Amino acid sequence: MQLDTRAQTLLKALVERYIADGQPVGSRALSKISGLDLSPATIRNIMADLEELGYVASPHTSAGRIPTPRGYRIFVDTLLTVQHLDEHAVDARLRLPAQQPQKMIANAAQMLSSLSQFAGVVLSPRRESVFQQIEFLRLSEKRILLVIVDPRGDVQNRLLLTEADYTPAQLVRSANYINQNYGGLSFDDVRTRLTKELRQLRDDMGSLMQAAVEAGSEAMTDQSDDMVISGERNLLSVSDLSSNMSSLRQMFDMFEQKTGLMQLLDVSSKATGVQIFIGGESNLVPMDEMSVVTAPYEVNGKIVGTLGVIGPTRMAYERVIPIVDITAKLLSNALSHS
Protein backbone atom coordinates (compact mmCIF):
# COMPACT_ATOMS: atom_id res chain seq x y z
CA MET A 1 0.00 0.00 0.00
CA GLN A 2 1.29 3.46 -0.94
CA LEU A 3 1.47 5.81 2.05
CA ASP A 4 0.06 9.29 1.56
CA THR A 5 2.18 12.37 2.25
CA ARG A 6 0.90 12.85 5.81
CA ALA A 7 1.59 9.25 6.78
CA GLN A 8 5.09 9.42 5.24
CA THR A 9 5.85 12.66 7.12
CA LEU A 10 4.70 11.21 10.44
CA LEU A 11 6.58 7.94 9.94
CA LYS A 12 9.76 9.85 9.02
CA ALA A 13 9.43 12.07 12.11
CA LEU A 14 8.81 9.05 14.34
CA VAL A 15 11.81 7.09 13.05
CA GLU A 16 14.13 10.10 13.31
CA ARG A 17 12.99 10.86 16.87
CA TYR A 18 13.32 7.19 17.91
CA ILE A 19 16.82 6.95 16.39
CA ALA A 20 17.80 10.10 18.31
CA ASP A 21 16.65 9.13 21.79
CA GLY A 22 15.49 5.50 21.78
CA GLN A 23 12.15 6.25 23.45
CA PRO A 24 8.69 5.38 22.09
CA VAL A 25 7.18 8.42 20.37
CA GLY A 26 3.68 9.56 21.29
CA SER A 27 1.09 11.47 19.26
CA ARG A 28 1.66 14.71 21.17
CA ALA A 29 5.39 14.67 20.41
CA LEU A 30 4.68 13.89 16.77
CA SER A 31 2.33 16.86 16.45
CA LYS A 32 5.18 19.13 17.58
CA ILE A 33 8.05 17.70 15.53
CA SER A 34 6.27 16.74 12.30
CA GLY A 35 5.39 20.29 11.25
CA LEU A 36 1.90 19.13 10.24
CA ASP A 37 -1.16 21.10 11.29
CA LEU A 38 -3.15 18.05 12.42
CA SER A 39 -5.29 17.40 15.46
CA PRO A 40 -4.07 14.79 18.00
CA ALA A 41 -7.04 12.61 17.00
CA THR A 42 -6.02 12.67 13.32
CA ILE A 43 -2.44 11.80 14.23
CA ARG A 44 -3.64 8.90 16.39
CA ASN A 45 -5.74 7.60 13.50
CA ILE A 46 -2.82 7.76 11.07
CA MET A 47 -0.53 6.03 13.59
CA ALA A 48 -3.14 3.29 14.08
CA ASP A 49 -3.14 2.79 10.28
CA LEU A 50 0.69 2.62 10.24
CA GLU A 51 0.58 0.05 13.03
CA GLU A 52 -1.98 -2.03 11.17
CA LEU A 53 0.30 -1.95 8.09
CA GLY A 54 3.21 -3.18 10.20
CA TYR A 55 5.38 -0.05 10.02
CA VAL A 56 5.24 0.79 13.75
CA ALA A 57 4.54 -1.12 16.95
CA SER A 58 3.31 -0.23 20.44
CA PRO A 59 5.44 -1.48 23.36
CA HIS A 60 3.22 -2.73 26.16
CA THR A 61 4.70 -0.31 28.69
CA SER A 62 4.13 2.88 26.67
CA ALA A 63 1.47 4.82 24.84
CA GLY A 64 4.06 5.75 22.22
CA ARG A 65 5.19 3.77 19.19
CA ILE A 66 8.50 2.51 17.79
CA PRO A 67 9.48 1.60 14.22
CA THR A 68 9.42 -2.06 13.13
CA PRO A 69 11.98 -3.58 10.71
CA ARG A 70 9.43 -2.89 7.96
CA GLY A 71 9.17 0.71 9.12
CA TYR A 72 12.96 1.10 9.04
CA ARG A 73 12.99 -0.40 5.54
CA ILE A 74 10.52 2.11 4.05
CA PHE A 75 12.39 4.87 5.91
CA VAL A 76 15.81 4.03 4.43
CA ASP A 77 14.41 3.23 0.98
CA THR A 78 12.10 6.22 0.42
CA LEU A 79 12.07 8.77 3.26
CA LEU A 80 15.73 9.22 4.16
CA THR A 81 17.61 12.44 3.44
CA VAL A 82 21.27 11.44 3.21
CA GLN A 83 23.73 13.92 4.69
CA HIS A 84 26.52 15.37 2.59
CA LEU A 85 29.97 14.12 3.56
CA ASP A 86 33.14 15.93 2.55
CA GLU A 87 34.99 13.36 0.44
CA HIS A 88 38.31 15.22 0.71
CA ALA A 89 38.12 15.23 4.51
CA VAL A 90 37.46 11.49 4.49
CA ASP A 91 40.27 10.92 2.02
CA ALA A 92 42.68 12.75 4.33
CA ARG A 93 41.64 10.53 7.25
CA LEU A 94 42.04 7.37 5.23
CA ARG A 95 45.78 7.93 4.65
CA LEU A 96 46.16 4.93 2.37
CA PRO A 97 49.82 3.87 1.96
CA ALA A 98 50.62 3.05 -1.64
CA GLN A 99 51.69 -0.48 -2.59
CA GLN A 100 50.36 -1.94 0.68
CA PRO A 101 46.86 -3.30 -0.03
CA GLN A 102 46.43 -5.00 3.36
CA LYS A 103 47.26 -1.76 5.17
CA MET A 104 44.80 0.11 2.96
CA ILE A 105 42.10 -2.41 3.91
CA ALA A 106 42.95 -2.18 7.63
CA ASN A 107 42.88 1.63 7.44
CA ALA A 108 39.50 1.53 5.70
CA ALA A 109 38.04 -0.68 8.47
CA GLN A 110 39.41 1.66 11.15
CA MET A 111 38.04 4.71 9.40
CA LEU A 112 34.57 3.18 8.99
CA SER A 113 34.57 2.51 12.73
CA SER A 114 35.95 5.92 13.65
CA LEU A 115 33.51 7.91 11.51
CA SER A 116 30.43 5.87 12.43
CA GLN A 117 31.35 5.12 16.07
CA PHE A 118 30.25 1.53 15.43
CA ALA A 119 32.16 -1.45 14.00
CA GLY A 120 33.80 -1.27 10.56
CA VAL A 121 34.35 -4.42 8.49
CA VAL A 122 36.18 -5.04 5.21
CA LEU A 123 36.18 -8.33 3.31
CA SER A 124 39.54 -8.60 1.53
CA PRO A 125 39.79 -9.43 -2.17
CA ARG A 126 39.15 -13.11 -2.81
CA ARG A 127 42.32 -15.09 -3.42
CA GLU A 128 42.69 -16.98 -6.67
CA SER A 129 42.92 -20.74 -6.12
CA VAL A 130 46.22 -21.07 -8.02
CA PHE A 131 48.90 -23.30 -6.50
CA GLN A 132 52.58 -23.74 -7.25
CA GLN A 133 53.03 -27.20 -5.74
CA ILE A 134 51.51 -29.61 -3.26
CA GLU A 135 52.87 -32.29 -0.94
CA PHE A 136 51.24 -35.24 0.87
CA LEU A 137 52.42 -36.20 4.36
CA ARG A 138 51.17 -39.49 5.86
CA LEU A 139 50.08 -38.80 9.46
CA SER A 140 48.58 -42.21 10.25
CA GLU A 141 46.46 -44.86 8.59
CA LYS A 142 43.93 -43.09 6.31
CA ARG A 143 44.96 -39.62 7.58
CA ILE A 144 47.04 -37.44 5.24
CA LEU A 145 48.18 -33.83 5.53
CA LEU A 146 47.88 -31.90 2.27
CA VAL A 147 50.43 -29.06 2.08
CA ILE A 148 49.69 -26.39 -0.56
CA VAL A 149 52.19 -23.72 -1.63
CA ASP A 150 50.85 -20.81 -3.71
CA PRO A 151 52.90 -18.74 -6.21
CA ARG A 152 53.76 -16.19 -3.49
CA GLY A 153 55.20 -18.87 -1.22
CA ASP A 154 52.29 -18.84 1.25
CA VAL A 155 51.49 -22.24 2.71
CA GLN A 156 48.07 -23.76 3.49
CA ASN A 157 47.44 -27.10 5.18
CA ARG A 158 44.40 -29.37 4.98
CA LEU A 159 43.71 -32.74 6.61
CA LEU A 160 42.48 -35.50 4.25
CA LEU A 161 40.62 -38.54 5.60
CA THR A 162 40.90 -41.27 2.97
CA GLU A 163 39.17 -44.61 2.48
CA ALA A 164 42.40 -46.35 1.50
CA ASP A 165 45.73 -46.44 3.35
CA TYR A 166 48.41 -45.05 1.00
CA THR A 167 52.12 -45.76 1.30
CA PRO A 168 54.66 -42.90 1.41
CA ALA A 169 55.84 -43.94 -2.08
CA GLN A 170 52.30 -43.67 -3.46
CA LEU A 171 51.91 -40.24 -1.90
CA VAL A 172 55.14 -38.99 -3.44
CA ARG A 173 54.12 -40.37 -6.86
CA SER A 174 50.72 -38.64 -6.69
CA ALA A 175 52.16 -35.30 -5.58
CA ASN A 176 54.79 -35.44 -8.35
CA TYR A 177 52.11 -36.19 -10.95
CA ILE A 178 49.98 -33.20 -9.87
CA ASN A 179 52.96 -30.82 -9.59
CA GLN A 180 54.45 -31.78 -12.95
CA ASN A 181 51.16 -31.69 -14.87
CA TYR A 182 49.17 -28.99 -13.10
CA GLY A 183 51.50 -26.72 -11.11
CA GLY A 184 50.62 -23.06 -11.70
CA LEU A 185 46.97 -23.76 -12.53
CA SER A 186 43.88 -23.12 -10.40
CA PHE A 187 42.29 -26.04 -8.60
CA ASP A 188 39.14 -25.47 -10.66
CA ASP A 189 41.11 -26.04 -13.86
CA VAL A 190 42.81 -29.09 -12.35
CA ARG A 191 39.43 -30.59 -11.39
CA THR A 192 38.22 -30.42 -15.01
CA ARG A 193 41.38 -31.86 -16.52
CA LEU A 194 41.89 -34.49 -13.83
CA THR A 195 38.40 -35.90 -14.31
CA LYS A 196 39.13 -36.60 -17.99
CA GLU A 197 42.65 -37.91 -17.48
CA LEU A 198 41.80 -40.23 -14.58
CA ARG A 199 39.53 -42.20 -16.90
CA GLN A 200 42.63 -43.03 -18.88
CA LEU A 201 44.89 -43.59 -15.86
CA ARG A 202 42.50 -45.99 -14.12
CA ASP A 203 44.79 -45.56 -11.15
CA ASP A 204 43.80 -46.26 -7.53
CA MET A 205 45.46 -42.92 -6.73
CA GLY A 206 42.64 -41.14 -8.53
CA SER A 207 40.42 -40.79 -5.47
CA LEU A 208 43.32 -39.30 -3.48
CA MET A 209 44.04 -36.76 -6.22
CA GLN A 210 40.37 -35.78 -6.44
CA ALA A 211 40.18 -35.37 -2.67
CA ALA A 212 43.30 -33.20 -2.78
CA VAL A 213 41.80 -30.97 -5.48
CA GLU A 214 38.56 -30.49 -3.53
CA ALA A 215 40.40 -29.71 -0.28
CA GLY A 216 42.89 -27.49 -2.06
CA SER A 217 40.15 -25.46 -3.70
CA GLU A 218 38.49 -24.93 -0.30
CA ALA A 219 41.80 -23.99 1.30
CA MET A 220 42.70 -21.42 -1.33
CA THR A 221 39.28 -19.75 -1.31
CA ASP A 222 38.77 -19.88 2.46
CA GLN A 223 38.43 -16.24 3.52
CA SER A 224 37.99 -16.69 7.25
CA ASP A 225 41.27 -14.84 7.82
CA ASP A 226 40.55 -12.23 5.15
CA MET A 227 38.00 -10.21 7.07
CA VAL A 228 39.23 -7.11 8.89
CA ILE A 229 36.98 -5.88 11.71
CA SER A 230 37.61 -2.69 13.65
CA GLY A 231 35.73 -1.16 16.57
CA GLU A 232 33.79 -4.16 17.90
CA ARG A 233 34.16 -2.66 21.38
CA ASN A 234 32.16 0.38 20.24
CA LEU A 235 29.09 -1.86 20.12
CA LEU A 236 29.42 -2.67 23.82
CA SER A 237 28.37 0.90 24.59
CA VAL A 238 25.22 0.56 22.44
CA SER A 239 22.47 -0.36 24.90
CA ASP A 240 20.25 -1.85 22.17
CA LEU A 241 22.94 -4.47 21.45
CA SER A 242 24.37 -5.10 24.92
CA SER A 243 21.32 -4.75 27.18
CA ASN A 244 21.24 -8.43 28.16
CA MET A 245 23.48 -11.49 28.22
CA SER A 246 21.64 -13.16 25.34
CA SER A 247 22.30 -10.19 23.04
CA LEU A 248 25.94 -10.01 24.12
CA ARG A 249 26.42 -13.72 23.48
CA GLN A 250 24.88 -13.42 20.00
CA MET A 251 27.10 -10.47 19.18
CA PHE A 252 30.34 -12.12 20.32
CA ASP A 253 29.42 -15.35 18.52
CA MET A 254 28.96 -13.35 15.34
CA PHE A 255 32.42 -11.80 15.57
CA GLU A 256 34.07 -15.04 16.67
CA GLN A 257 32.58 -17.29 14.03
CA LYS A 258 32.37 -14.72 11.22
CA THR A 259 30.51 -17.18 8.98
CA GLY A 260 27.24 -15.23 8.98
CA LEU A 261 29.06 -11.98 8.29
CA MET A 262 31.00 -13.64 5.47
CA GLN A 263 27.74 -14.78 3.88
CA LEU A 264 26.18 -11.34 4.23
CA LEU A 265 29.17 -9.52 2.75
CA ASP A 266 29.39 -12.07 -0.05
CA VAL A 267 25.72 -11.48 -0.93
CA SER A 268 26.21 -7.70 -0.95
CA SER A 269 29.22 -8.00 -3.28
CA LYS A 270 26.84 -9.20 -6.00
CA ALA A 271 24.85 -5.95 -5.88
CA THR A 272 25.78 -2.42 -6.85
CA GLY A 273 25.95 0.51 -4.49
CA VAL A 274 25.03 0.70 -0.84
CA GLN A 275 22.94 -2.14 0.61
CA ILE A 276 21.20 -2.05 4.00
CA PHE A 277 20.45 -5.25 5.91
CA ILE A 278 18.04 -4.68 8.78
CA GLY A 279 17.81 -7.10 11.71
CA GLY A 280 14.42 -8.77 12.09
CA GLU A 281 13.86 -8.38 8.34
CA SER A 282 16.95 -10.04 6.86
CA ASN A 283 17.84 -13.60 7.86
CA LEU A 284 21.44 -12.71 7.11
CA VAL A 285 21.63 -10.41 10.17
CA PRO A 286 22.00 -12.53 13.34
CA MET A 287 20.25 -10.07 15.71
CA ASP A 288 16.93 -8.24 15.47
CA GLU A 289 18.49 -5.10 17.00
CA MET A 290 21.37 -4.96 14.49
CA SER A 291 21.74 -3.52 11.00
CA VAL A 292 24.62 -3.73 8.52
CA VAL A 293 25.26 -1.10 5.85
CA THR A 294 27.51 -2.39 3.06
CA ALA A 295 28.97 -1.46 -0.33
CA PRO A 296 31.22 -3.39 -2.74
CA TYR A 297 34.61 -2.03 -3.76
CA GLU A 298 36.53 -2.57 -6.98
CA VAL A 299 40.00 -2.93 -8.43
CA ASN A 300 40.26 -1.67 -12.01
CA GLY A 301 36.51 -1.87 -12.52
CA LYS A 302 36.06 -5.40 -11.12
CA ILE A 303 34.30 -5.96 -7.78
CA VAL A 304 36.75 -7.77 -5.49
CA GLY A 305 35.36 -7.29 -1.97
CA THR A 306 32.86 -5.62 0.32
CA LEU A 307 33.03 -3.23 3.25
CA GLY A 308 30.51 -1.88 5.70
CA VAL A 309 29.42 -0.68 9.11
CA ILE A 310 27.82 -2.92 11.74
CA GLY A 311 25.64 -1.10 14.24
CA PRO A 312 22.26 -1.01 15.94
CA THR A 313 19.04 -0.96 13.93
CA ARG A 314 18.54 2.42 15.61
CA MET A 315 21.48 4.04 13.80
CA ALA A 316 21.68 7.40 12.03
CA TYR A 317 21.43 5.95 8.51
CA GLU A 318 21.67 9.40 6.92
CA ARG A 319 25.24 9.64 8.31
CA VAL A 320 26.34 6.02 7.93
CA ILE A 321 25.26 5.54 4.30
CA PRO A 322 27.57 8.26 2.86
CA ILE A 323 30.43 7.06 5.13
CA VAL A 324 30.17 3.56 3.63
CA ASP A 325 29.63 4.83 0.08
CA ILE A 326 32.58 7.21 0.04
CA THR A 327 34.95 4.77 1.79
CA ALA A 328 34.14 2.13 -0.86
CA LYS A 329 34.90 4.61 -3.65
CA LEU A 330 38.16 5.77 -2.05
CA LEU A 331 39.34 2.23 -1.38
CA SER A 332 38.50 1.25 -4.97
CA ASN A 333 40.49 4.20 -6.28
CA ALA A 334 43.46 3.58 -3.97
CA LEU A 335 43.70 -0.17 -4.74
CA SER A 336 43.34 0.42 -8.49
CA HIS A 337 46.32 2.82 -8.42
CA SER A 338 48.54 0.95 -5.96
XYZ file of C-alpha atoms in Angstrom:
338
model
C 0.000 0.000 0.000
C 1.286 3.462 -0.937
C 1.470 5.811 2.047
C 0.058 9.288 1.562
C 2.176 12.368 2.252
C 0.896 12.851 5.810
C 1.593 9.245 6.779
C 5.091 9.423 5.240
C 5.849 12.660 7.118
C 4.696 11.206 10.445
C 6.584 7.942 9.937
C 9.763 9.849 9.017
C 9.427 12.066 12.107
C 8.813 9.047 14.339
C 11.812 7.092 13.051
C 14.130 10.100 13.310
C 12.995 10.857 16.875
C 13.322 7.192 17.905
C 16.817 6.954 16.392
C 17.796 10.104 18.307
C 16.649 9.130 21.788
C 15.486 5.498 21.777
C 12.152 6.250 23.451
C 8.693 5.377 22.095
C 7.178 8.417 20.374
C 3.683 9.564 21.295
C 1.089 11.472 19.263
C 1.658 14.707 21.171
C 5.388 14.671 20.412
C 4.681 13.891 16.767
C 2.331 16.858 16.455
C 5.183 19.135 17.584
C 8.045 17.700 15.526
C 6.274 16.737 12.296
C 5.392 20.290 11.249
C 1.905 19.131 10.243
C -1.160 21.101 11.291
C -3.148 18.049 12.424
C -5.292 17.397 15.464
C -4.067 14.790 17.995
C -7.038 12.612 17.000
C -6.021 12.668 13.315
C -2.438 11.797 14.230
C -3.637 8.898 16.389
C -5.745 7.596 13.495
C -2.822 7.761 11.070
C -0.533 6.027 13.595
C -3.145 3.294 14.080
C -3.138 2.791 10.278
C 0.689 2.617 10.240
C 0.581 0.050 13.030
C -1.978 -2.031 11.165
C 0.298 -1.949 8.092
C 3.208 -3.181 10.201
C 5.385 -0.051 10.020
C 5.239 0.789 13.746
C 4.542 -1.117 16.952
C 3.314 -0.233 20.442
C 5.439 -1.476 23.358
C 3.224 -2.729 26.162
C 4.697 -0.308 28.686
C 4.132 2.876 26.669
C 1.471 4.815 24.844
C 4.064 5.750 22.220
C 5.190 3.769 19.192
C 8.499 2.514 17.793
C 9.481 1.603 14.222
C 9.423 -2.059 13.126
C 11.981 -3.579 10.710
C 9.430 -2.890 7.959
C 9.174 0.714 9.125
C 12.955 1.100 9.044
C 12.985 -0.399 5.539
C 10.524 2.108 4.047
C 12.394 4.873 5.911
C 15.812 4.030 4.433
C 14.411 3.232 0.980
C 12.097 6.219 0.416
C 12.071 8.765 3.256
C 15.726 9.217 4.165
C 17.606 12.435 3.444
C 21.265 11.436 3.213
C 23.730 13.920 4.690
C 26.524 15.367 2.594
C 29.967 14.120 3.564
C 33.145 15.932 2.546
C 34.989 13.359 0.436
C 38.310 15.216 0.706
C 38.116 15.225 4.507
C 37.459 11.489 4.488
C 40.272 10.919 2.019
C 42.676 12.755 4.333
C 41.637 10.533 7.249
C 42.042 7.374 5.225
C 45.778 7.927 4.646
C 46.160 4.930 2.375
C 49.818 3.865 1.964
C 50.622 3.049 -1.640
C 51.687 -0.482 -2.586
C 50.362 -1.941 0.684
C 46.863 -3.299 -0.027
C 46.425 -4.998 3.364
C 47.256 -1.757 5.173
C 44.803 0.105 2.963
C 42.102 -2.407 3.909
C 42.951 -2.182 7.631
C 42.879 1.635 7.441
C 39.503 1.531 5.699
C 38.039 -0.680 8.472
C 39.413 1.658 11.149
C 38.040 4.712 9.401
C 34.574 3.179 8.990
C 34.574 2.505 12.732
C 35.951 5.920 13.649
C 33.508 7.907 11.514
C 30.428 5.870 12.429
C 31.355 5.121 16.068
C 30.254 1.530 15.429
C 32.162 -1.446 13.996
C 33.799 -1.269 10.563
C 34.346 -4.416 8.491
C 36.175 -5.042 5.210
C 36.181 -8.326 3.307
C 39.540 -8.598 1.533
C 39.794 -9.434 -2.169
C 39.152 -13.106 -2.811
C 42.318 -15.088 -3.423
C 42.690 -16.984 -6.668
C 42.915 -20.740 -6.120
C 46.217 -21.067 -8.024
C 48.898 -23.301 -6.497
C 52.579 -23.741 -7.247
C 53.028 -27.195 -5.738
C 51.510 -29.614 -3.257
C 52.873 -32.286 -0.937
C 51.242 -35.236 0.866
C 52.425 -36.205 4.359
C 51.171 -39.489 5.863
C 50.077 -38.803 9.464
C 48.577 -42.211 10.249
C 46.457 -44.859 8.593
C 43.932 -43.091 6.310
C 44.957 -39.619 7.582
C 47.040 -37.436 5.241
C 48.185 -33.828 5.531
C 47.876 -31.897 2.272
C 50.428 -29.057 2.077
C 49.693 -26.388 -0.564
C 52.194 -23.716 -1.634
C 50.847 -20.807 -3.710
C 52.897 -18.744 -6.214
C 53.755 -16.187 -3.486
C 55.201 -18.872 -1.223
C 52.292 -18.842 1.246
C 51.488 -22.239 2.714
C 48.071 -23.756 3.487
C 47.441 -27.099 5.179
C 44.399 -29.373 4.985
C 43.714 -32.740 6.606
C 42.475 -35.501 4.253
C 40.615 -38.542 5.600
C 40.897 -41.275 2.974
C 39.166 -44.615 2.480
C 42.404 -46.352 1.499
C 45.732 -46.440 3.353
C 48.409 -45.054 1.003
C 52.122 -45.759 1.304
C 54.658 -42.905 1.411
C 55.838 -43.936 -2.079
C 52.304 -43.666 -3.456
C 51.907 -40.240 -1.900
C 55.145 -38.985 -3.444
C 54.124 -40.373 -6.856
C 50.716 -38.642 -6.695
C 52.163 -35.303 -5.579
C 54.789 -35.437 -8.348
C 52.106 -36.187 -10.952
C 49.981 -33.201 -9.867
C 52.964 -30.824 -9.594
C 54.451 -31.778 -12.951
C 51.163 -31.686 -14.868
C 49.168 -28.987 -13.105
C 51.496 -26.715 -11.109
C 50.619 -23.056 -11.704
C 46.965 -23.756 -12.531
C 43.879 -23.123 -10.403
C 42.290 -26.040 -8.598
C 39.137 -25.475 -10.659
C 41.113 -26.036 -13.864
C 42.806 -29.088 -12.352
C 39.433 -30.586 -11.386
C 38.215 -30.421 -15.005
C 41.379 -31.863 -16.516
C 41.893 -34.494 -13.835
C 38.401 -35.901 -14.314
C 39.130 -36.600 -17.991
C 42.646 -37.911 -17.482
C 41.804 -40.225 -14.582
C 39.529 -42.199 -16.897
C 42.634 -43.035 -18.882
C 44.893 -43.592 -15.864
C 42.498 -45.991 -14.117
C 44.787 -45.561 -11.150
C 43.800 -46.262 -7.530
C 45.464 -42.917 -6.733
C 42.644 -41.143 -8.532
C 40.417 -40.789 -5.468
C 43.316 -39.305 -3.484
C 44.038 -36.758 -6.225
C 40.369 -35.777 -6.437
C 40.181 -35.372 -2.667
C 43.297 -33.203 -2.784
C 41.803 -30.967 -5.484
C 38.558 -30.486 -3.534
C 40.397 -29.711 -0.278
C 42.891 -27.492 -2.065
C 40.151 -25.460 -3.699
C 38.492 -24.931 -0.302
C 41.802 -23.986 1.302
C 42.700 -21.417 -1.330
C 39.283 -19.751 -1.314
C 38.767 -19.880 2.456
C 38.433 -16.243 3.516
C 37.993 -16.693 7.254
C 41.265 -14.838 7.817
C 40.552 -12.232 5.147
C 38.001 -10.206 7.072
C 39.228 -7.114 8.885
C 36.975 -5.881 11.708
C 37.613 -2.690 13.647
C 35.730 -1.157 16.572
C 33.793 -4.161 17.903
C 34.164 -2.662 21.376
C 32.155 0.375 20.243
C 29.086 -1.862 20.118
C 29.415 -2.668 23.819
C 28.370 0.899 24.587
C 25.220 0.562 22.438
C 22.470 -0.358 24.898
C 20.249 -1.853 22.172
C 22.937 -4.469 21.450
C 24.369 -5.099 24.923
C 21.320 -4.752 27.181
C 21.236 -8.435 28.158
C 23.484 -11.488 28.221
C 21.644 -13.162 25.342
C 22.300 -10.186 23.037
C 25.943 -10.008 24.120
C 26.415 -13.717 23.478
C 24.880 -13.418 20.000
C 27.105 -10.467 19.185
C 30.336 -12.123 20.325
C 29.416 -15.350 18.524
C 28.958 -13.350 15.339
C 32.422 -11.799 15.571
C 34.073 -15.037 16.673
C 32.583 -17.295 14.025
C 32.370 -14.719 11.218
C 30.511 -17.184 8.985
C 27.238 -15.228 8.984
C 29.063 -11.977 8.294
C 31.003 -13.640 5.472
C 27.741 -14.781 3.876
C 26.177 -11.339 4.231
C 29.165 -9.524 2.746
C 29.390 -12.073 -0.052
C 25.722 -11.477 -0.932
C 26.209 -7.699 -0.954
C 29.216 -8.003 -3.284
C 26.841 -9.205 -5.999
C 24.848 -5.955 -5.879
C 25.777 -2.421 -6.855
C 25.948 0.514 -4.493
C 25.027 0.699 -0.836
C 22.944 -2.145 0.612
C 21.199 -2.046 3.998
C 20.449 -5.251 5.905
C 18.035 -4.683 8.784
C 17.806 -7.103 11.709
C 14.420 -8.771 12.089
C 13.860 -8.383 8.341
C 16.953 -10.043 6.856
C 17.838 -13.601 7.861
C 21.443 -12.707 7.112
C 21.632 -10.411 10.168
C 21.999 -12.526 13.338
C 20.251 -10.071 15.709
C 16.933 -8.236 15.469
C 18.490 -5.100 16.995
C 21.370 -4.959 14.494
C 21.739 -3.522 10.999
C 24.618 -3.734 8.521
C 25.256 -1.095 5.848
C 27.512 -2.390 3.056
C 28.974 -1.460 -0.328
C 31.217 -3.391 -2.738
C 34.611 -2.031 -3.757
C 36.534 -2.569 -6.977
C 40.001 -2.928 -8.433
C 40.263 -1.673 -12.013
C 36.506 -1.869 -12.516
C 36.064 -5.401 -11.124
C 34.303 -5.963 -7.775
C 36.747 -7.770 -5.493
C 35.364 -7.289 -1.968
C 32.855 -5.620 0.317
C 33.031 -3.226 3.253
C 30.512 -1.882 5.702
C 29.415 -0.683 9.109
C 27.823 -2.924 11.745
C 25.643 -1.095 14.241
C 22.261 -1.009 15.938
C 19.038 -0.958 13.929
C 18.543 2.420 15.614
C 21.476 4.038 13.802
C 21.676 7.400 12.029
C 21.434 5.945 8.509
C 21.668 9.405 6.916
C 25.242 9.639 8.309
C 26.337 6.016 7.930
C 25.263 5.540 4.303
C 27.571 8.255 2.862
C 30.428 7.055 5.129
C 30.175 3.557 3.632
C 29.629 4.826 0.078
C 32.584 7.210 0.045
C 34.945 4.768 1.790
C 34.140 2.128 -0.858
C 34.902 4.607 -3.653
C 38.159 5.773 -2.049
C 39.343 2.228 -1.377
C 38.497 1.249 -4.970
C 40.493 4.196 -6.276
C 43.457 3.576 -3.971
C 43.696 -0.168 -4.740
C 43.338 0.422 -8.493
C 46.316 2.818 -8.422
C 48.540 0.952 -5.959
